Short mmCIF file of C-alpha atoms in Angstrom, two decimals:
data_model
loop_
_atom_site.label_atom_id
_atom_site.label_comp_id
_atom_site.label_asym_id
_atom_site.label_seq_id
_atom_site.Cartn_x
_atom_site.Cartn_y
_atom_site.Cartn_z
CA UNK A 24 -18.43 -4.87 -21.32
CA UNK A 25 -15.04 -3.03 -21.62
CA UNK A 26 -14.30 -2.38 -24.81
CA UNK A 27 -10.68 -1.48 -24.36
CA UNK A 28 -7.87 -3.65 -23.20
CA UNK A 29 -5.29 -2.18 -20.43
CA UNK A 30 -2.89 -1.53 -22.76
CA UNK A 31 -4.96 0.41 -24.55
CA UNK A 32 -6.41 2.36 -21.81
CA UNK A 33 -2.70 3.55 -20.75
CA UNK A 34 -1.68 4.23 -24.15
CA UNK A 35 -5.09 6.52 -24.02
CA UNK A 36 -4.56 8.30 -20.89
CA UNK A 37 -0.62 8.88 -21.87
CA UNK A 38 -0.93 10.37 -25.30
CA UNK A 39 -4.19 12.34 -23.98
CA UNK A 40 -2.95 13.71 -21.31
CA UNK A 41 -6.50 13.19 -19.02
CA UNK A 42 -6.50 14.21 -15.67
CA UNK A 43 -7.69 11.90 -13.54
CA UNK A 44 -9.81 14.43 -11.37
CA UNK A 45 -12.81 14.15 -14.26
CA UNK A 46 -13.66 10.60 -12.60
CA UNK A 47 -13.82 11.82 -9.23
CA UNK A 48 -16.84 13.22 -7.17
CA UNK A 49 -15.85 15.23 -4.10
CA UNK A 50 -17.69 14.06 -0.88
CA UNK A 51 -18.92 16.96 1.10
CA UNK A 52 -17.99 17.76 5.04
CA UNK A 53 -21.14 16.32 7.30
CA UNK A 54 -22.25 19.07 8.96
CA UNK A 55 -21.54 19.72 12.78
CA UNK A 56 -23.49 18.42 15.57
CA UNK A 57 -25.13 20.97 17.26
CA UNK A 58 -25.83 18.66 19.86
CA UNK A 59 -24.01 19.05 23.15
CA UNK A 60 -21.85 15.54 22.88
CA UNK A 61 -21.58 13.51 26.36
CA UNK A 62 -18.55 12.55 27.36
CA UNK A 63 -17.28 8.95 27.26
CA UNK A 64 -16.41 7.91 30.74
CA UNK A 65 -14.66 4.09 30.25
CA UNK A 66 -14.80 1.80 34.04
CA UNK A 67 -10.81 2.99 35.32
CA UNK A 68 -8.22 0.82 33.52
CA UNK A 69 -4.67 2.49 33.78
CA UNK A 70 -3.47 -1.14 31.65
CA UNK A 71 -5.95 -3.20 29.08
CA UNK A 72 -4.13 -6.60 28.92
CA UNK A 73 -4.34 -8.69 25.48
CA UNK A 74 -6.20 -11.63 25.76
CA UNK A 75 -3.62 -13.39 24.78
CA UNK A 76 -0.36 -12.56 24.22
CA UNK A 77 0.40 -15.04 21.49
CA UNK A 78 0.48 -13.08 18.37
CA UNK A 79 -2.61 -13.31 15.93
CA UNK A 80 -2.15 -16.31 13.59
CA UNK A 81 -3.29 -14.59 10.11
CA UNK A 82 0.59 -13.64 8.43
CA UNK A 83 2.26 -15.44 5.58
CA UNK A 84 5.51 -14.99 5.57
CA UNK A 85 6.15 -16.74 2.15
CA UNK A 86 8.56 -15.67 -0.24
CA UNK A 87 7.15 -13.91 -3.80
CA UNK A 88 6.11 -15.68 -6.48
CA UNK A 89 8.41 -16.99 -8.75
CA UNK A 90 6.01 -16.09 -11.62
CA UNK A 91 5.34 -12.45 -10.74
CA UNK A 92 7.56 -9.94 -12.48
CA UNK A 93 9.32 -8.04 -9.94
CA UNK A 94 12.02 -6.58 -12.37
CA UNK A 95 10.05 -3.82 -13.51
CA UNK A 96 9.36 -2.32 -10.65
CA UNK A 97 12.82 -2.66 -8.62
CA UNK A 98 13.76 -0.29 -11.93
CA UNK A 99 11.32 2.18 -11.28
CA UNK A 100 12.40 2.46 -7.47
CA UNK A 101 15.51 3.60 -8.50
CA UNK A 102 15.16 7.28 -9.20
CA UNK A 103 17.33 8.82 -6.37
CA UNK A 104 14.60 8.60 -3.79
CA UNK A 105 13.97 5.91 -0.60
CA UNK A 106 11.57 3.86 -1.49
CA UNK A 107 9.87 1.63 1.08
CA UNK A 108 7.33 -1.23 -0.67
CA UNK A 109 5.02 -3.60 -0.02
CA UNK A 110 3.00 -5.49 -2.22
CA UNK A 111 0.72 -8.97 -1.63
CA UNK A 112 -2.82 -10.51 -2.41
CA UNK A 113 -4.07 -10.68 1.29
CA UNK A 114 -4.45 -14.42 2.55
CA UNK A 115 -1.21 -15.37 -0.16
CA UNK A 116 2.01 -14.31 -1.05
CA UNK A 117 4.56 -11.30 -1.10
CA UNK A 118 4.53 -10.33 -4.40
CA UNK A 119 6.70 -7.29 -4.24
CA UNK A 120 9.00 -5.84 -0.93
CA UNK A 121 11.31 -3.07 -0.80
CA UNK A 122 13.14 -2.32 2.43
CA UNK A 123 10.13 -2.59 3.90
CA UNK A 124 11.34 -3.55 7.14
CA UNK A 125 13.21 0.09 7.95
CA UNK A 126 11.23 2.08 10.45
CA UNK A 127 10.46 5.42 8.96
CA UNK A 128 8.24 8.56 9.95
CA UNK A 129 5.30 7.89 7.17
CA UNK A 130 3.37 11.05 7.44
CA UNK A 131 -0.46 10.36 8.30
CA UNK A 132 -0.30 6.55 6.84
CA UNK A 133 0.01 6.41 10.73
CA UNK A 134 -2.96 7.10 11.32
CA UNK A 135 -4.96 4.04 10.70
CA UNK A 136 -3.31 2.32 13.46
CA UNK A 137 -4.24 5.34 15.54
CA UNK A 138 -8.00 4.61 14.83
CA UNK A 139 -7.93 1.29 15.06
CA UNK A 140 -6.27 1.74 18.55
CA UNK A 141 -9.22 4.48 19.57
CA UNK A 142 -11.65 1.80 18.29
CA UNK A 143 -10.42 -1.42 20.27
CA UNK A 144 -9.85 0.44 23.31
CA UNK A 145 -13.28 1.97 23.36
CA UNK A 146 -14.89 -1.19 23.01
CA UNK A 147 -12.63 -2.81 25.19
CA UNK A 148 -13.68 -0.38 27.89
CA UNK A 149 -17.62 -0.49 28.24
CA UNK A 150 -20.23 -3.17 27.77
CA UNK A 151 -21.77 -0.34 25.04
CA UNK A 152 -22.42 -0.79 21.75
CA UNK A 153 -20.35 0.53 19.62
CA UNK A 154 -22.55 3.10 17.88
CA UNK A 155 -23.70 4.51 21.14
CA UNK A 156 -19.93 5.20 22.20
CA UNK A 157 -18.83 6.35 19.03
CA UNK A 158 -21.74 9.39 19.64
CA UNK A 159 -19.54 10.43 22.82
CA UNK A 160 -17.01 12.04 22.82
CA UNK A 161 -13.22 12.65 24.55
CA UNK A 162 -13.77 15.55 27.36
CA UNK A 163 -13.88 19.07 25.72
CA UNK A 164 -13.54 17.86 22.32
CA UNK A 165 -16.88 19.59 21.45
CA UNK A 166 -17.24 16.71 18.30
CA UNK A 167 -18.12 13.19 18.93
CA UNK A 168 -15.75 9.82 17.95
CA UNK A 169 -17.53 9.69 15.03
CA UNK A 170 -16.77 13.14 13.71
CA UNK A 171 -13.03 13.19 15.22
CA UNK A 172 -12.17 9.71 13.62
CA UNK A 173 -13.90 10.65 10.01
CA UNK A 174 -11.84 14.13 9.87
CA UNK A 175 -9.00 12.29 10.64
CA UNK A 176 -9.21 8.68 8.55
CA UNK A 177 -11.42 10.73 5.63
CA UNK A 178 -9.31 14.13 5.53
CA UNK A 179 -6.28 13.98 7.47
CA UNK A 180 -7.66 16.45 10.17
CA UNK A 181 -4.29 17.03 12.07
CA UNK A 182 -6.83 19.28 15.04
CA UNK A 183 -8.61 15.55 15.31
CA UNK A 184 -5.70 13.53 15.26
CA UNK A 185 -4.32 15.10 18.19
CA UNK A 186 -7.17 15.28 20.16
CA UNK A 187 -8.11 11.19 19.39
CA UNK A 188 -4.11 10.67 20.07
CA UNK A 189 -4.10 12.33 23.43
CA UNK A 190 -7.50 11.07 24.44
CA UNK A 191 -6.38 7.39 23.92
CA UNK A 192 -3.42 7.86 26.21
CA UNK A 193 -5.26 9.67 28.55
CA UNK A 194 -7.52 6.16 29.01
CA UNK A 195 -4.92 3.80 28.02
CA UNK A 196 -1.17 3.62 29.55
CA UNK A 197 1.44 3.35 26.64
CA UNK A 198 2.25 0.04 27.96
CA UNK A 199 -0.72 -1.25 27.29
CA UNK A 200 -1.35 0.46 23.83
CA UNK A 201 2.29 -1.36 22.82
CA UNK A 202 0.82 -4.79 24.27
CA UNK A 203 -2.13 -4.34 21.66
CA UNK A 204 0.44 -3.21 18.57
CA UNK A 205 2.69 -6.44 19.82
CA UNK A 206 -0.20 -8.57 19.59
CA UNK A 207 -1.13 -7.35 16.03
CA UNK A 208 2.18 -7.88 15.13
CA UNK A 209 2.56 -4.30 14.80
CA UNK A 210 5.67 -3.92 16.94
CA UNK A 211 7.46 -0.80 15.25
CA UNK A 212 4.57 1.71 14.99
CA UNK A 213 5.10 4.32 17.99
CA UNK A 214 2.94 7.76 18.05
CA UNK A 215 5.11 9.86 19.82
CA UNK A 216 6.81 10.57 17.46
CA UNK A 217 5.37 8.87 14.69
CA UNK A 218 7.36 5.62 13.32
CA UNK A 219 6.51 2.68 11.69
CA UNK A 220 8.21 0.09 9.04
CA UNK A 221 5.90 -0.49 5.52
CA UNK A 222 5.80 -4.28 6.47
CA UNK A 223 4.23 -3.23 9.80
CA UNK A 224 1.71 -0.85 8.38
CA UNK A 225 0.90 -3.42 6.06
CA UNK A 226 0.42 -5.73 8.57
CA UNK A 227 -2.14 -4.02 9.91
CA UNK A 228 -4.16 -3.52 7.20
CA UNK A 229 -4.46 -7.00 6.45
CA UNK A 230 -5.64 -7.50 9.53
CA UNK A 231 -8.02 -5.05 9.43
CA UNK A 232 -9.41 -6.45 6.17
CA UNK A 233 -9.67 -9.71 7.77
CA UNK A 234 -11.44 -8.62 10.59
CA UNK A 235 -8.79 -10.11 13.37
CA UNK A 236 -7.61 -7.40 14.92
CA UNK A 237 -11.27 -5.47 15.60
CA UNK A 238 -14.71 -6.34 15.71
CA UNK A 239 -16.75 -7.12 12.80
CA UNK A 240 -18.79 -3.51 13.49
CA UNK A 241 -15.40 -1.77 14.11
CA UNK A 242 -13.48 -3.06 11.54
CA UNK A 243 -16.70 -2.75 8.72
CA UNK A 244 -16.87 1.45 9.82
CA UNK A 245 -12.79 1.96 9.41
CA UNK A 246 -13.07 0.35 5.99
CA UNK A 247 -16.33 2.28 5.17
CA UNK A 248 -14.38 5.78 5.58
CA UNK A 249 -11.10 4.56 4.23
CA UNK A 250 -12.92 4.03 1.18
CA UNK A 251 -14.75 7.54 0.90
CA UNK A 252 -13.59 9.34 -2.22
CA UNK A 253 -12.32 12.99 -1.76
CA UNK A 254 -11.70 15.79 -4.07
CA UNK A 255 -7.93 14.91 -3.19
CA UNK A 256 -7.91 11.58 -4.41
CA UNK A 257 -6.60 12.30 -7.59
CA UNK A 258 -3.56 10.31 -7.78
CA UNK A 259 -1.49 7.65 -6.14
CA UNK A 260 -3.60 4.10 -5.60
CA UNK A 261 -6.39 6.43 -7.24
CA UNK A 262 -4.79 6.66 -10.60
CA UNK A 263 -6.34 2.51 -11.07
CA UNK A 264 -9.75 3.97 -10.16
CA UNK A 265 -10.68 4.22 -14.61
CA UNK A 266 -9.00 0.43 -15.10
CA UNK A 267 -10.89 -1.19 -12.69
CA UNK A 268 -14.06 -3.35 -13.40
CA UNK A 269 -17.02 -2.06 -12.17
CA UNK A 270 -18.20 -3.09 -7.90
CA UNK A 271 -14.31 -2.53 -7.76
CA UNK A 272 -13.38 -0.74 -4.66
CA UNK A 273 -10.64 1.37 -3.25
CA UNK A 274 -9.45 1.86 0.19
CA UNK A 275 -6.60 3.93 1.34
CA UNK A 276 -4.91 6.45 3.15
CA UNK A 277 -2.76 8.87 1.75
CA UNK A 278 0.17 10.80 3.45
CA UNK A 279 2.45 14.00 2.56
CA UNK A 280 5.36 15.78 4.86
CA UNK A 281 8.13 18.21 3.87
CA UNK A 282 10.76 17.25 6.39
CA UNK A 283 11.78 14.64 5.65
CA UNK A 284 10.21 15.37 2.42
CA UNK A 285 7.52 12.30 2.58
CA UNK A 286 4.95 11.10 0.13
CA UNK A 287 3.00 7.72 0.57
CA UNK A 288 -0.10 5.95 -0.01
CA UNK A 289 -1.27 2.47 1.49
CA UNK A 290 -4.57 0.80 1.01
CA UNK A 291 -6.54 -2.12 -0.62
CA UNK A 292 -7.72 -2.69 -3.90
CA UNK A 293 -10.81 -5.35 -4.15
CA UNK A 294 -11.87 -6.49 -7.51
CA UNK A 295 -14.95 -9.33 -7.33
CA UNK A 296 -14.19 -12.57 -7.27
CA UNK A 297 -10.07 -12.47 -6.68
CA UNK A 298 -7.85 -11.63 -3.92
CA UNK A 299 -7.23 -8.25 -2.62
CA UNK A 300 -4.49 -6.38 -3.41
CA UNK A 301 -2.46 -4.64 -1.01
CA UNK A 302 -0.23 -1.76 -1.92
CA UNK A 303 2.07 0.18 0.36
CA UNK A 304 4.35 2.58 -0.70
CA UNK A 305 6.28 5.68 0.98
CA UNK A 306 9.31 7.84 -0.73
CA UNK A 307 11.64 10.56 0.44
CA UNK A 308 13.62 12.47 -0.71
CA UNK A 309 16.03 15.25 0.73
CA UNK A 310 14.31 17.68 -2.08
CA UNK A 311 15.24 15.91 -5.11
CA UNK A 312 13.15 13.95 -6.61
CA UNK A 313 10.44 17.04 -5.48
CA UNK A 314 7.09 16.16 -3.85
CA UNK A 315 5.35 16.64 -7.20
CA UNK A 316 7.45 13.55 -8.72
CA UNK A 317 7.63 11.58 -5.98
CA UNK A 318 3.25 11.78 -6.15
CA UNK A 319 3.67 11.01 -10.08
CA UNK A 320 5.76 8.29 -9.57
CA UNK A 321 3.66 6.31 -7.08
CA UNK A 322 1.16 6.73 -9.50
CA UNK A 323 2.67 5.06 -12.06
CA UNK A 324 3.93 2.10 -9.59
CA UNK A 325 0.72 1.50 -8.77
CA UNK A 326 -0.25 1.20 -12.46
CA UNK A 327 2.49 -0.92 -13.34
CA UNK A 328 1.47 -3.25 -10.18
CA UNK A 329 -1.90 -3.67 -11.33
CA UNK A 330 -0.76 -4.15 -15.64
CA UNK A 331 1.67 -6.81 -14.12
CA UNK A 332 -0.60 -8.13 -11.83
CA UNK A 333 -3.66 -8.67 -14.83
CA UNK A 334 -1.43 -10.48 -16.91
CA UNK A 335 -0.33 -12.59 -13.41
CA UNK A 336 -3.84 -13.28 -12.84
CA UNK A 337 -5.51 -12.96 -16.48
CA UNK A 338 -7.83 -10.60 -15.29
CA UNK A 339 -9.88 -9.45 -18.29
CA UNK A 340 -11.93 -6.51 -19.53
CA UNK A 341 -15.55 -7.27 -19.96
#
């Protein structure tokens, strides 16, 4: 049982003053393999064609609720920066949008759809299982798919991202790779350079919840290092991690530039027995508000989302 109310937890952590790094335990690095890693060698396929190229059926594009508050937070978004927003239970409603349709560079949020691209291509290109390709490795790379996609999805490894980035168009024209993003109804995310809209990155996300963009085996190991805790996740969609009931879980990935100065987090919160809650949220700023109060602010979005959304959906302490 809880013994404090929301309200009261906020009011705690305010006049306290707590850093939220006390609740979190810092994964360590896996250590490399020493073992030489064998190369993954897909059959020749300069074009991987969609099985279909009807997009997949799994978006609601319903308006917000009437009921949810979205006052509040249209007031906090207005602090000078550009805000891009998107808030929804997955398999319901819009609950919260803000320009979410502008395409944007969103740092390593980006890099989700990059792994989710690796993934579907690799299975799409050998009769393996999945666990037997992901122990290959691109060419050279001297680290298996495994490693590379866990530095990159777990730490933001920029070394990994490249190499996983170049690898997949090495094996898969562009073409192709914009077939797959059309069919997810991902159409504005591009790599090169990196662009996407909130609403598409979103998108994806729910569909990788849902398991209808990737496999079941796929889809379960993205979400399994999305949801790895790091010494770094101490703010942002992190910031719920003390209001949440317990077997709650996190997922998210975080993302930081200076030019455009960018800061952004995107993920899932699941809480047993309702809906998900997805949260996607990028600002900039051309230096003012600075990077440490554009991280503050999401912060505090993200708790106001979740203190608007427990009275929306009477979740209670226990």
């Amino acid at each position: 049982m809880l013994g404090l109310s929301l309200s009261v937890l906020l009011w705690g952590m305010a006049s306290c003053n707590c850093s939220m790094s006390q609740y979190l335990t810092a994964l360590p690095v896996s250590s490399e393999n020493t073992i030489p890693i064998p190369s993954f060698s897909p059959t020749p396929s300069p074009v991987i064609i969609p099985e279909t190229s009807e997009p997949l059926p799994f978006i609601t594009q319903t308006p917000a609720f009437q009921s949810f508050p979205i006052q509040p937070l249209s007031q906090m978004l207005e602090d000078g920066a550009d805000w891009h927003v998107w808030v929804k239970e997955l398999g319901g409603r819009v609950l919260f949008e803000w320009r979410s349709d502008e395409v944007i560079h969103p740092a390593s949020i980006v890099k989700v759809p990059l792994g989710m691209l690796v993934l579907e291509t690799l299975e799409k290109g050998t009769e393996e299982p999945l666990d037997l390709v992901l122990d290959k490795g691109p060419t050279g790379a001297g680290r298996s798919y495994r490693q590379l996609l866990r530095a990159m999805l777990v730490y933001s490894e920029e070394d990994a991202t490249e190499i996983l980035e170049r690898d997949l168009f090495e094996r898969v024209h562009q073409k192709a790779v914009q077939q797959i993003l059309d069919r997810w109804q991902a159409p504005s995310i591009r790599f090169r350079p990196r662009r996407a809209s909130i609403h598409d990155l979103s998108t994806l996300w729910e569909c990788l919840y849902t398991r209808q963009c990737l496999s079941e085996s796929a889809s379960e190991q993205i979400l399994t290092w999305l949801a790895e805790e790091t010494s770094s996740d101490n703010g942002r969609l992190w910031t719920l991690k003390p209001y949440l009931p317990e077997e709650s879980r996190i997922y998210n990935k975080r993302g930081s530039m200076t030019i455009p100065l960018t800061v952004g987090d995107c993920g899932l919160v699941e809480i047993p027995y309702y809906p998900v809650l997805l949260i996607c949220i990028v600002g900039q700023s051309q230096g003012e508000p600075n990077f440490d109060r554009l991280h503050q602010k999401i912060g505090e979005f993200v708790q106001e989302v979740w203190v608007l959304w427990q009275d929306y959906r009477e979740i209670k302490d226990e």
